[in-house]
Short mmCIF file of C-alpha atoms in Angstrom, two decimals:
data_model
loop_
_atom_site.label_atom_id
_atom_site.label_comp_id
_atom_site.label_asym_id
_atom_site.label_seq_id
_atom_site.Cartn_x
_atom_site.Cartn_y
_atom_site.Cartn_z
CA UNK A 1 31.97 10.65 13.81
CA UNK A 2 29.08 11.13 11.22
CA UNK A 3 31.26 10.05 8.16
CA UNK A 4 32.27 6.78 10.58
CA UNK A 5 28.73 6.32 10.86
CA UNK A 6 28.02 6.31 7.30
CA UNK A 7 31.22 4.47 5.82
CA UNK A 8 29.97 2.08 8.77
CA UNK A 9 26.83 1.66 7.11
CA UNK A 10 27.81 2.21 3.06
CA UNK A 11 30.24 -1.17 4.02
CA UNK A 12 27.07 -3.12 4.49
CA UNK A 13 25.35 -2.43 1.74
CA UNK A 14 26.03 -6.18 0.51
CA UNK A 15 25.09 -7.51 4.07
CA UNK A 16 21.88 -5.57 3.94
CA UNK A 17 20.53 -6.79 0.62
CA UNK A 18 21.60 -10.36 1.52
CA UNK A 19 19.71 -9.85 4.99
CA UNK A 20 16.39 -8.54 3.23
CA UNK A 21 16.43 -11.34 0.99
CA UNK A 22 17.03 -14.12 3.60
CA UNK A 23 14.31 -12.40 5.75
CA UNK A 24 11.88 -12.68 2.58
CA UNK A 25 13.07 -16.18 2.04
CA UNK A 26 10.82 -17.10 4.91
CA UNK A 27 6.95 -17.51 3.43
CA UNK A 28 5.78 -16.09 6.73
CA UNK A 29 2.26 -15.92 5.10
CA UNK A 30 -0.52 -14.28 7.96
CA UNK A 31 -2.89 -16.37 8.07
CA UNK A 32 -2.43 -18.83 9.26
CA UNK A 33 0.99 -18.01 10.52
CA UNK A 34 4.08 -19.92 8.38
CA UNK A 35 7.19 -19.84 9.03
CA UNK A 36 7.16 -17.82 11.85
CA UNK A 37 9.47 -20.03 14.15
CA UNK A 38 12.53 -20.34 11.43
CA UNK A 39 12.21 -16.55 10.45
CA UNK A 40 12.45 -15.63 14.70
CA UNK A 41 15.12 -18.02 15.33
CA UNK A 42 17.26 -16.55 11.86
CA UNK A 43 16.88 -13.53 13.34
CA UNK A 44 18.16 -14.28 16.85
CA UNK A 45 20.88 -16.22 15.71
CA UNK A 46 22.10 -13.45 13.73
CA UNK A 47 21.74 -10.96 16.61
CA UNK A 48 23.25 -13.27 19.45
CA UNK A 49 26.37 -13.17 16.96
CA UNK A 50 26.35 -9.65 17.31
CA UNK A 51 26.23 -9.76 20.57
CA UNK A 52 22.82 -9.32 21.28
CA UNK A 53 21.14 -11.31 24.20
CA UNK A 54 17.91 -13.24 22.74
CA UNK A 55 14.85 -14.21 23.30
CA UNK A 56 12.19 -16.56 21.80
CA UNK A 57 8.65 -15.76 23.03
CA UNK A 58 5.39 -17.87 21.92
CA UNK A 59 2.36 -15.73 22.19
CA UNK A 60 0.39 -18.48 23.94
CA UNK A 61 -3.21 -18.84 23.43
CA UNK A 62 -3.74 -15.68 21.31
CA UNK A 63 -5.98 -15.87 18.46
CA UNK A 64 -4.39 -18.22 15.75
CA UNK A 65 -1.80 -19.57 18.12
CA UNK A 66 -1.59 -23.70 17.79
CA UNK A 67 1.33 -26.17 17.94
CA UNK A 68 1.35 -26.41 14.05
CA UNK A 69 1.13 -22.23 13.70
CA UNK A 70 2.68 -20.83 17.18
CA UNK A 71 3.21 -17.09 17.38
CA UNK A 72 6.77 -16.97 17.86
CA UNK A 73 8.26 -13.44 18.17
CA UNK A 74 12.09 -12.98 18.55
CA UNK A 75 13.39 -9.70 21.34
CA UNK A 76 16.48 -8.86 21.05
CA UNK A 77 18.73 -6.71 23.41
CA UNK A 78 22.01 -5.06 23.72
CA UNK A 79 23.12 -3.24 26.95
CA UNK A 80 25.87 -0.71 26.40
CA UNK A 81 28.16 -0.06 29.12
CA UNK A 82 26.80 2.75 31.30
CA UNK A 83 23.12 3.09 32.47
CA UNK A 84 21.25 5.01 29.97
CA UNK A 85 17.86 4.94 27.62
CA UNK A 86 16.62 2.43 26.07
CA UNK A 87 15.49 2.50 22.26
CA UNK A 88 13.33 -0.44 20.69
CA UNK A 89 13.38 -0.91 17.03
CA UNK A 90 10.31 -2.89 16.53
CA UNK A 91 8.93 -4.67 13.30
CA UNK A 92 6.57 -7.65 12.23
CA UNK A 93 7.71 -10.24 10.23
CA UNK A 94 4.56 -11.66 9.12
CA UNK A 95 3.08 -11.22 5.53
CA UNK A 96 -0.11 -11.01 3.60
CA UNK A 97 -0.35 -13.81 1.02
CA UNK A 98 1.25 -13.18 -1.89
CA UNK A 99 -1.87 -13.57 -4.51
CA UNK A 100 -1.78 -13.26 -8.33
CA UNK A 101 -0.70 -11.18 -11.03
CA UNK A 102 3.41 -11.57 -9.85
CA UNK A 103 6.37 -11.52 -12.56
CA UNK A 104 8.82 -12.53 -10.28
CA UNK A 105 8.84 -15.61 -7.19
CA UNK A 106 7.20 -13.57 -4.55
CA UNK A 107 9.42 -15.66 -1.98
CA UNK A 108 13.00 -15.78 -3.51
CA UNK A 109 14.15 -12.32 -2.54
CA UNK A 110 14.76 -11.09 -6.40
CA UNK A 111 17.37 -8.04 -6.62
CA UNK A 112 17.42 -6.35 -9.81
CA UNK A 113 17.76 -2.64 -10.75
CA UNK A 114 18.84 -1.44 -7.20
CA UNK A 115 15.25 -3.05 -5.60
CA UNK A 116 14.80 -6.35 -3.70
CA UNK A 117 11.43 -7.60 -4.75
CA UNK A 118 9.57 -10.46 -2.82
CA UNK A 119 5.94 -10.37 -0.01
CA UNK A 120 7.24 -8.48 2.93
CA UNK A 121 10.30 -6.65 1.08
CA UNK A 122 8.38 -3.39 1.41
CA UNK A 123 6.27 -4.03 3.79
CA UNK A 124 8.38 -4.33 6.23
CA UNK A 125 10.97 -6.67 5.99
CA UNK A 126 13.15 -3.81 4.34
CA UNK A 127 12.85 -2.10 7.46
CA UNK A 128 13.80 -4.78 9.92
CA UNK A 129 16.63 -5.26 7.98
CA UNK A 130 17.91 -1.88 7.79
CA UNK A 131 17.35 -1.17 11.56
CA UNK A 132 19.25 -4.28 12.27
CA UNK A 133 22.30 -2.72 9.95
CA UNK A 134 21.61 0.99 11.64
CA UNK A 135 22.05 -0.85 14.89
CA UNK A 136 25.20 -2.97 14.30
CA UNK A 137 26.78 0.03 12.60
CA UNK A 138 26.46 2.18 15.35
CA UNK A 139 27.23 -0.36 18.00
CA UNK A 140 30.74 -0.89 16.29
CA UNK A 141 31.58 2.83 16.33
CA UNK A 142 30.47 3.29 19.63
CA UNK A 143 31.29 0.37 21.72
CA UNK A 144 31.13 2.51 24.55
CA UNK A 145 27.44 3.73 24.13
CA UNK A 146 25.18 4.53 27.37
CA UNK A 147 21.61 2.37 27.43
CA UNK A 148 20.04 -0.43 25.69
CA UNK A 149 19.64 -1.35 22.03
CA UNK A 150 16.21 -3.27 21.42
CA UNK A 151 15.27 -4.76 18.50
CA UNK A 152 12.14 -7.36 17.56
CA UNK A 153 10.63 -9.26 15.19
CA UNK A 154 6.83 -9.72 16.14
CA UNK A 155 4.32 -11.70 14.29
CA UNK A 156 0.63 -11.23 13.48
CA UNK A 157 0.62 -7.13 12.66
CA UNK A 158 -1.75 -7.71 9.67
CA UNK A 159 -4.28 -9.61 11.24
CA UNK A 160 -4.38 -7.35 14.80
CA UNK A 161 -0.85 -7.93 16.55
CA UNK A 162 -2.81 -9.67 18.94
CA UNK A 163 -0.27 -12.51 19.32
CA UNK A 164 2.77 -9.72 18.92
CA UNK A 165 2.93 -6.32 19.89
CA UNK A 166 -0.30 -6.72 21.96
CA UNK A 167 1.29 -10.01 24.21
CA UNK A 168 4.67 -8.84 24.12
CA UNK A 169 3.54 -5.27 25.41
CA UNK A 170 1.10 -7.09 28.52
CA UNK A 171 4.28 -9.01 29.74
CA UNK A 172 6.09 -5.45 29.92
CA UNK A 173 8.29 -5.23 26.79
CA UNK A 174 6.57 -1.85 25.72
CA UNK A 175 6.25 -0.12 29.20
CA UNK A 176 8.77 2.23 30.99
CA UNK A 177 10.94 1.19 32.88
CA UNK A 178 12.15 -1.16 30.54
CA UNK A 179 11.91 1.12 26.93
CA UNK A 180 11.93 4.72 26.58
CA UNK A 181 11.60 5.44 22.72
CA UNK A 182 10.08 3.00 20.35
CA UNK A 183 10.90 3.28 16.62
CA UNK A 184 8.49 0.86 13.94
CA UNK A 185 10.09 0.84 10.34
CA UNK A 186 6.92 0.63 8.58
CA UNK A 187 7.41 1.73 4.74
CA UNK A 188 6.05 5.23 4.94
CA UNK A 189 8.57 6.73 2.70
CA UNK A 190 12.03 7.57 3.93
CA UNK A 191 11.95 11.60 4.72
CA UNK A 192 8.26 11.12 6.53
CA UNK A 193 7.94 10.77 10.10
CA UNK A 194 4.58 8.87 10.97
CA UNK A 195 3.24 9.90 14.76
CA UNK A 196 0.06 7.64 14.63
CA UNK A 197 -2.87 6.80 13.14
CA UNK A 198 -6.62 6.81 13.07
CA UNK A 199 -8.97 5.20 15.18
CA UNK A 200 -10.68 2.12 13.96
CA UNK A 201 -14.08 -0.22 15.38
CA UNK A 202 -14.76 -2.96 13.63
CA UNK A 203 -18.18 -3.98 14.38
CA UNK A 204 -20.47 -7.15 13.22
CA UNK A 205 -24.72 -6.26 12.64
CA UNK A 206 -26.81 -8.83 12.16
CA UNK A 207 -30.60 -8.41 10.86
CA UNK A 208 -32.73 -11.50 11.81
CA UNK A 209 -35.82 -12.99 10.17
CA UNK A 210 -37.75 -15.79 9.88
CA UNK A 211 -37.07 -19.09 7.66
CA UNK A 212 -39.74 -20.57 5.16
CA UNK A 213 -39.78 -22.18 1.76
CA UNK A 214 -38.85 -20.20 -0.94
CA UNK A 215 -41.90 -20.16 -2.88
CA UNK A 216 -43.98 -18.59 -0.39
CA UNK A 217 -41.57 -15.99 1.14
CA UNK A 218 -44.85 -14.39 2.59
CA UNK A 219 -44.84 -16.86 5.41
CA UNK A 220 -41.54 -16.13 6.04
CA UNK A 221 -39.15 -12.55 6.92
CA UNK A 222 -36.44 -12.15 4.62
CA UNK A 223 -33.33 -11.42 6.88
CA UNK A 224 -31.26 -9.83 3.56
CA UNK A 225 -34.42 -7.19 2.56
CA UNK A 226 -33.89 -5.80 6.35
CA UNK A 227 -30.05 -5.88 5.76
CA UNK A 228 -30.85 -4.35 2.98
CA UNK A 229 -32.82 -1.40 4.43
CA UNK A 230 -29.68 -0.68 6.77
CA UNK A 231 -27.47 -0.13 3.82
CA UNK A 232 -30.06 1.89 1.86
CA UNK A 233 -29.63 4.32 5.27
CA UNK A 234 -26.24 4.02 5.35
CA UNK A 235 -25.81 5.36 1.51
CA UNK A 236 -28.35 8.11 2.52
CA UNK A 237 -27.66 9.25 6.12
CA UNK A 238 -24.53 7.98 7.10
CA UNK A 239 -21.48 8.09 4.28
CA UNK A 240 -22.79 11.52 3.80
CA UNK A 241 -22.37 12.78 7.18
CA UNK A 242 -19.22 11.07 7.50
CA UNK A 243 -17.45 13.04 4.47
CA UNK A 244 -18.14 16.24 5.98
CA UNK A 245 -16.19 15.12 9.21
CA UNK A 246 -12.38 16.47 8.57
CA UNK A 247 -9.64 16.17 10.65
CA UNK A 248 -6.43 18.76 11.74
CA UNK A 249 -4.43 15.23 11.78
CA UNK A 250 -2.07 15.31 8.75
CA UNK A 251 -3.10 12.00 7.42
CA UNK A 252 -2.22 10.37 4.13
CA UNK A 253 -3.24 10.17 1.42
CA UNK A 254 -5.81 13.41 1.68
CA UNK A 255 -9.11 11.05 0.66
CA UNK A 256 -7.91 10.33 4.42
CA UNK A 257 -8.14 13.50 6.17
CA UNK A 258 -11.94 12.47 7.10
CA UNK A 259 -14.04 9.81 8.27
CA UNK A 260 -14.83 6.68 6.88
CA UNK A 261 -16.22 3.52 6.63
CA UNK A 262 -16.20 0.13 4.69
CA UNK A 263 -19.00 -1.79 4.57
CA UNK A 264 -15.72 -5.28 4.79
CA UNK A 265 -18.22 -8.26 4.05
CA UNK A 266 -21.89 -9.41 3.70
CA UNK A 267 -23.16 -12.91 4.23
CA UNK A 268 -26.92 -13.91 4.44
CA UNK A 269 -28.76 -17.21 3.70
CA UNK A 270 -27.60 -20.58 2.16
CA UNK A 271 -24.17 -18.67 0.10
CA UNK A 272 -20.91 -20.55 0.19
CA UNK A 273 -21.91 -23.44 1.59
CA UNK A 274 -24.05 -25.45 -1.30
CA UNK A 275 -21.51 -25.52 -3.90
CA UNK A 276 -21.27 -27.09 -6.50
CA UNK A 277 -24.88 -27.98 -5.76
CA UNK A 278 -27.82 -25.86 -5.43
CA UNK A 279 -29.16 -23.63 -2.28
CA UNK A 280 -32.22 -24.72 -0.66
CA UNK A 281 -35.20 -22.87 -1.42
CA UNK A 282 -35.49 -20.73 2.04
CA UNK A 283 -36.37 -17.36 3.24
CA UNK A 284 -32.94 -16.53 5.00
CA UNK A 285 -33.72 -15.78 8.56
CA UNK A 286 -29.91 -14.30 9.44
CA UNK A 287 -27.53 -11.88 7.27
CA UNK A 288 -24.51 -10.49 8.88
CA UNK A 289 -22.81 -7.38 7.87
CA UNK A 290 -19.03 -6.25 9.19
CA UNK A 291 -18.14 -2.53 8.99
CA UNK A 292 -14.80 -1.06 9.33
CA UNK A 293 -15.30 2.17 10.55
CA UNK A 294 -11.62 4.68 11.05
CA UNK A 295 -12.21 7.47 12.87
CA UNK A 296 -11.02 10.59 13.58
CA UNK A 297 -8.53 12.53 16.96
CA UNK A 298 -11.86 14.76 16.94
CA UNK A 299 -14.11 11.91 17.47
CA UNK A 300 -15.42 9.36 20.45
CA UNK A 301 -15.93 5.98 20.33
CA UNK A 302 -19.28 6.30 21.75
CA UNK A 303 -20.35 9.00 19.29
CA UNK A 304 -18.80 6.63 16.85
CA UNK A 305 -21.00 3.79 17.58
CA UNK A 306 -24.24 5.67 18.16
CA UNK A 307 -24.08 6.99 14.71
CA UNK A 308 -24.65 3.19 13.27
CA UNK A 309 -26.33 1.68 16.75
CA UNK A 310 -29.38 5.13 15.94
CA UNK A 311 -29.94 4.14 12.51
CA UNK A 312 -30.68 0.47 13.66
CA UNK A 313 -32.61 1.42 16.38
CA UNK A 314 -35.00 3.59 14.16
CA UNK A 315 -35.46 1.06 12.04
CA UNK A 316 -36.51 -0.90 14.53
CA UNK A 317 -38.93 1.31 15.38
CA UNK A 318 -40.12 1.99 12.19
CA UNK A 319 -39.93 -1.10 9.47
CA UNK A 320 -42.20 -4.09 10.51
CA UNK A 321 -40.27 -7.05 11.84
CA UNK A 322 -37.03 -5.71 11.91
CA UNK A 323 -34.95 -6.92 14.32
CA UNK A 324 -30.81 -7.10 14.90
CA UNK A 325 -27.72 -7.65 16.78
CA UNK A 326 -24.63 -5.47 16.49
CA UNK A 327 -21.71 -7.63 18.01
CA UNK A 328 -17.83 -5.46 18.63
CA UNK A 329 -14.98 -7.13 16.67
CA UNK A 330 -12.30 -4.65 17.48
CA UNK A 331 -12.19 -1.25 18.99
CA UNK A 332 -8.67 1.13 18.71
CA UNK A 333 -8.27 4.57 19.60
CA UNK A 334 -6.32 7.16 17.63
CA UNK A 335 -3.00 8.21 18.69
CA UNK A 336 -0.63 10.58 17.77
CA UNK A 337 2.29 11.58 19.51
CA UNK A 338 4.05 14.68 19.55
CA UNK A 339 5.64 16.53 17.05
CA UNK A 340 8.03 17.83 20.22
CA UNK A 341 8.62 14.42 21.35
CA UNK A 342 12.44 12.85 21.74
CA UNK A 343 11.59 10.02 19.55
CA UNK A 344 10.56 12.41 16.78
CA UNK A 345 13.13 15.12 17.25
CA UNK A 346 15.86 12.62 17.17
CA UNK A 347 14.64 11.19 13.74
CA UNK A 348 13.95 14.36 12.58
CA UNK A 349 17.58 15.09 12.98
CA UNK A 350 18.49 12.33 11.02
CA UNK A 351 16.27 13.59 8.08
CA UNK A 352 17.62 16.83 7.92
CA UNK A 353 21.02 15.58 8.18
CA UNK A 354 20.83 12.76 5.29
CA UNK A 355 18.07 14.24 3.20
CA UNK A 356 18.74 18.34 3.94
CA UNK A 357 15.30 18.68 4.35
CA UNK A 358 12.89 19.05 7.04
CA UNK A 359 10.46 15.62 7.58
CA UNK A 360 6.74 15.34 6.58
CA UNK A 361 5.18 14.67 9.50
CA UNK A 362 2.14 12.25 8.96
CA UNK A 363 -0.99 9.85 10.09
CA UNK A 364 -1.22 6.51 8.55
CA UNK A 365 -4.75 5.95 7.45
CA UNK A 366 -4.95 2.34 8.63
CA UNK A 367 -3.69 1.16 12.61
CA UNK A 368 -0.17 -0.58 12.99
CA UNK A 369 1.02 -2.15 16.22
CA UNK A 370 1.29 1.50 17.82
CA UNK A 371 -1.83 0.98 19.03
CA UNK A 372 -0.81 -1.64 21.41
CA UNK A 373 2.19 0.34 22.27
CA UNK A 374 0.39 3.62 23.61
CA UNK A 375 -2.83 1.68 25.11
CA UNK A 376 -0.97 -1.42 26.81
CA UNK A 377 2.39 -0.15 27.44
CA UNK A 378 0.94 3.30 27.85
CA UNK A 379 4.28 4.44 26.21
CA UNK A 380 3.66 7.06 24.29
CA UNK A 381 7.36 8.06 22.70
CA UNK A 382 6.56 6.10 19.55
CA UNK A 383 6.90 6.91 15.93
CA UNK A 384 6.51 4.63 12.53
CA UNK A 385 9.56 5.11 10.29
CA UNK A 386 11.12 3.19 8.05
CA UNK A 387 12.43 2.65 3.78
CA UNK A 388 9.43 2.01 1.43
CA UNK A 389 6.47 2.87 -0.70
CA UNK A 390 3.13 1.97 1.79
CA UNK A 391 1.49 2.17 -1.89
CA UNK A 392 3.38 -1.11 -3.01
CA UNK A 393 2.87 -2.99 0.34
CA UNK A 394 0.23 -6.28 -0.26
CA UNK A 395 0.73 -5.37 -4.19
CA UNK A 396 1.90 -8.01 -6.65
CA UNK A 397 6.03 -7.48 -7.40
CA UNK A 398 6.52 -5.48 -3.99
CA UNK A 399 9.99 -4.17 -3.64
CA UNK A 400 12.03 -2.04 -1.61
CA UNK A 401 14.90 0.32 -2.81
CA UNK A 402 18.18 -0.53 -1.76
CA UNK A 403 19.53 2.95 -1.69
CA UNK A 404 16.43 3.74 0.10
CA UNK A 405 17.01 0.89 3.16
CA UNK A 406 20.95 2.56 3.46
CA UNK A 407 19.99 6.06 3.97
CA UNK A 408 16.73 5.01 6.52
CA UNK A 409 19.31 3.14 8.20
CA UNK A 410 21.09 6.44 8.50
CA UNK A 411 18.67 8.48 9.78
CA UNK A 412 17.81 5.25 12.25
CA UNK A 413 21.45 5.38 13.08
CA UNK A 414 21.49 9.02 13.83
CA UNK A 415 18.54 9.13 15.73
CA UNK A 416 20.17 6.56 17.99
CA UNK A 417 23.19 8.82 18.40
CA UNK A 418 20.74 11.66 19.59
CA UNK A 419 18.92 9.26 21.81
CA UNK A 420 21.22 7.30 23.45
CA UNK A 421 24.45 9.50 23.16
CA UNK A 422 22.82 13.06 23.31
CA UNK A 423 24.95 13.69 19.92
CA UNK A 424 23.96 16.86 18.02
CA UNK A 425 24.28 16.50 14.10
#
């Protein structure tokens, strides 16, 4: 029944390249949100065909939701005929723009030299597509499977999932009873198994001062000088002290393997707003700082924050004046699920069986719509895996191998087979 399986899947080869192209076809550019009604509804049509029952859900009200830009996610499901588990494929169909410094249209879905090029083909349009192909494969050899195929497309991933994953998984979508194994086909390279990922808190400090003309700053309290005492302690105190923070998570690349942060943006006084006249001449009496902080399994939040939230608070103490705010943008915990898990041990089992080799097992660096999985659905039977290079995702000339997307969807199919079926391979 393996070789069925595979000849199932080697006959689409055509379908699946012509799938990942349509699927980059749609400019489903995050922000502010394009195309993300046409690419849902492409995708349901094409899995109501298959006989897949659909659905079209708006992720009202979530940030960047308007008529012009709604958050339209597609959910897809197929029950087999005996009661059973349920696995959900899930991936995000949005994009980052596609920038500069392309040699091919970033939106026409270019094949050449066995790789589909185009925003999204990596990351992770190659993926839907092949879990769509793993899916149909192994629902036509075997018709008769117990439980429920899932699959989604779910918008917004690279700006927070907030009006994906995250609203899809408060209605129920990502809780038991409904879903028992959830498999994302982020590109993480096709013989790796991802179990989670870091921790992140985004966090916003702003130093305040006091506004007068720019001739006599004396009279006045520069907001940027005390923003720039907080980085001075920052280089000094705190990037130190994180680098000697390492982790037993097996996160990639190894850089990883510690804490960090990055100081994301600085703005302070009269900046972007002049042009293409001249600033005013004033003391700026605000600058405002974001950090991205990822933390590590062997960390807590509150230890987290009271590294930065001490530093401020000294200097408060200490440097005349100084005043600030420290405002919380976004605040995820690290997961990682086990290594012992059915999700994993049924992918692993594909791995072994298409690449006769055991899987890396790995951390992603940077969150993915896990996180909403495991703390809103509090379903914890979750992996990342999926065809593609992370290293080429939001590059210029992306691209996704096609022999890459046929064997991931064999290792999806097989781990399907273990899941559903109980199959040994």
């Amino acid at each position: 029944m393996n070789e069925e399986l595979y000849r199932a899947i080697d006959g689409r080869r055509e379908d699946l390249v012509a799938l990942t192209v349509d699927l980059i076809r749609f400019p489903t550019v995050n922000p502010p949100g394009e195309a993300y009604t046409p690419c849902a509804e492409y995708i349901a049509r094409r899995l109501k065909a298959r006989g897949f029952e659909t659905q079209l859900i708006r992720g009202q009200d979530t940030p960047g939701d308007t008529d012009r830009y709604p958050r339209t996610n597609v959910v897809a499901r197929r029950e087999g005929r005996s009661p059973g588990a349920t696995v959900h494929f899930n991936s995000h169909i949005d994009v980052v723009e596609a920038g500069e410094g392309w040699t091919v249209d970033p939106y026409a879905g270019v094949v050449r030299d066995g790789k589909v090029y185009g925003r999204g083909a990596c990351d992770m349009k190659g993926g839907l597509a092949a879990s769509i192909i793993a899916a149909e494969a192994f629902v036509d050899v075997h018709p008769d499977f117990p439980g429920v195929i899932e699959i989604s497309g779910t918008v917004d991933e690279e700006s927070g999932g907030y009006g994906g994953v995250a609203y899809l998984a408060a209605k129920g979508f990502f809780s038991r009873p409904r879903v028992d194994h959830v498999i994302i086909p982020e590109p993480l390279n096709k013989d790796r198994i991802c179990l989670g990922h870091r921790g992140v808190w985004w966090a916003e400090i702003e130093t305040k001062g006091s506004i007068a003309h720019g001739s006599m700053p004396f009279l006045g309290d520069s907001a940027v000088r005390h923003m720039g005492a907080v980085l001075h302690a920052f280089e000094e105190e705190l990037f130190p002290a994180l680098d000697r923070k390492q982790t037993q998570m097996p996160v990639v690349p190894e850089g990883a393997r510690r804490s960090t942060m990055n100081i994301n943006s600085i703005h302070g006084g009269q900046t972007e707003d002049f042009r293409p006249g001249l600033p005013s001449p004033n003391v700026p009496d605000s600058c405002r700082l974001v950090i991205d902080r990822r933390f590590l399994l062997e960390e807590e939040i509150a230890e987290v924050k009271d590294e930065v939230t001490s530093i401020l608070d000294r200097l408060k103490r200490d440097r005349p004046k100084f005043d600030y705010a420290i405002r919380d943008l976004m605040e995820v915990q690290p997961t990682m699920t086990d290594r012992s898990s059915p999700v994993v041990t049924a992918v692993a089992e594909g791995i072994r069986e298409i690449f006769g080799k055991e899987p890396d097992y790995v951390i992603s660096p940077g969150t993915y719509d896990q996180k909403h999985i495991a703390r809103i659905g509090h379903l914890h039977d979750c992996i990342a895996y999926g065809p593609g290079i992370l290293d080429l995702a939001h590059r210029p000339d992306e691209w996704v191998g096609i022999d890459d997307m046929i064997e991931s969807a064999k290792v999806m199919a097989i781990g399907l087979d273990a899941l559903l079926r109980g199959a040994r391979h």
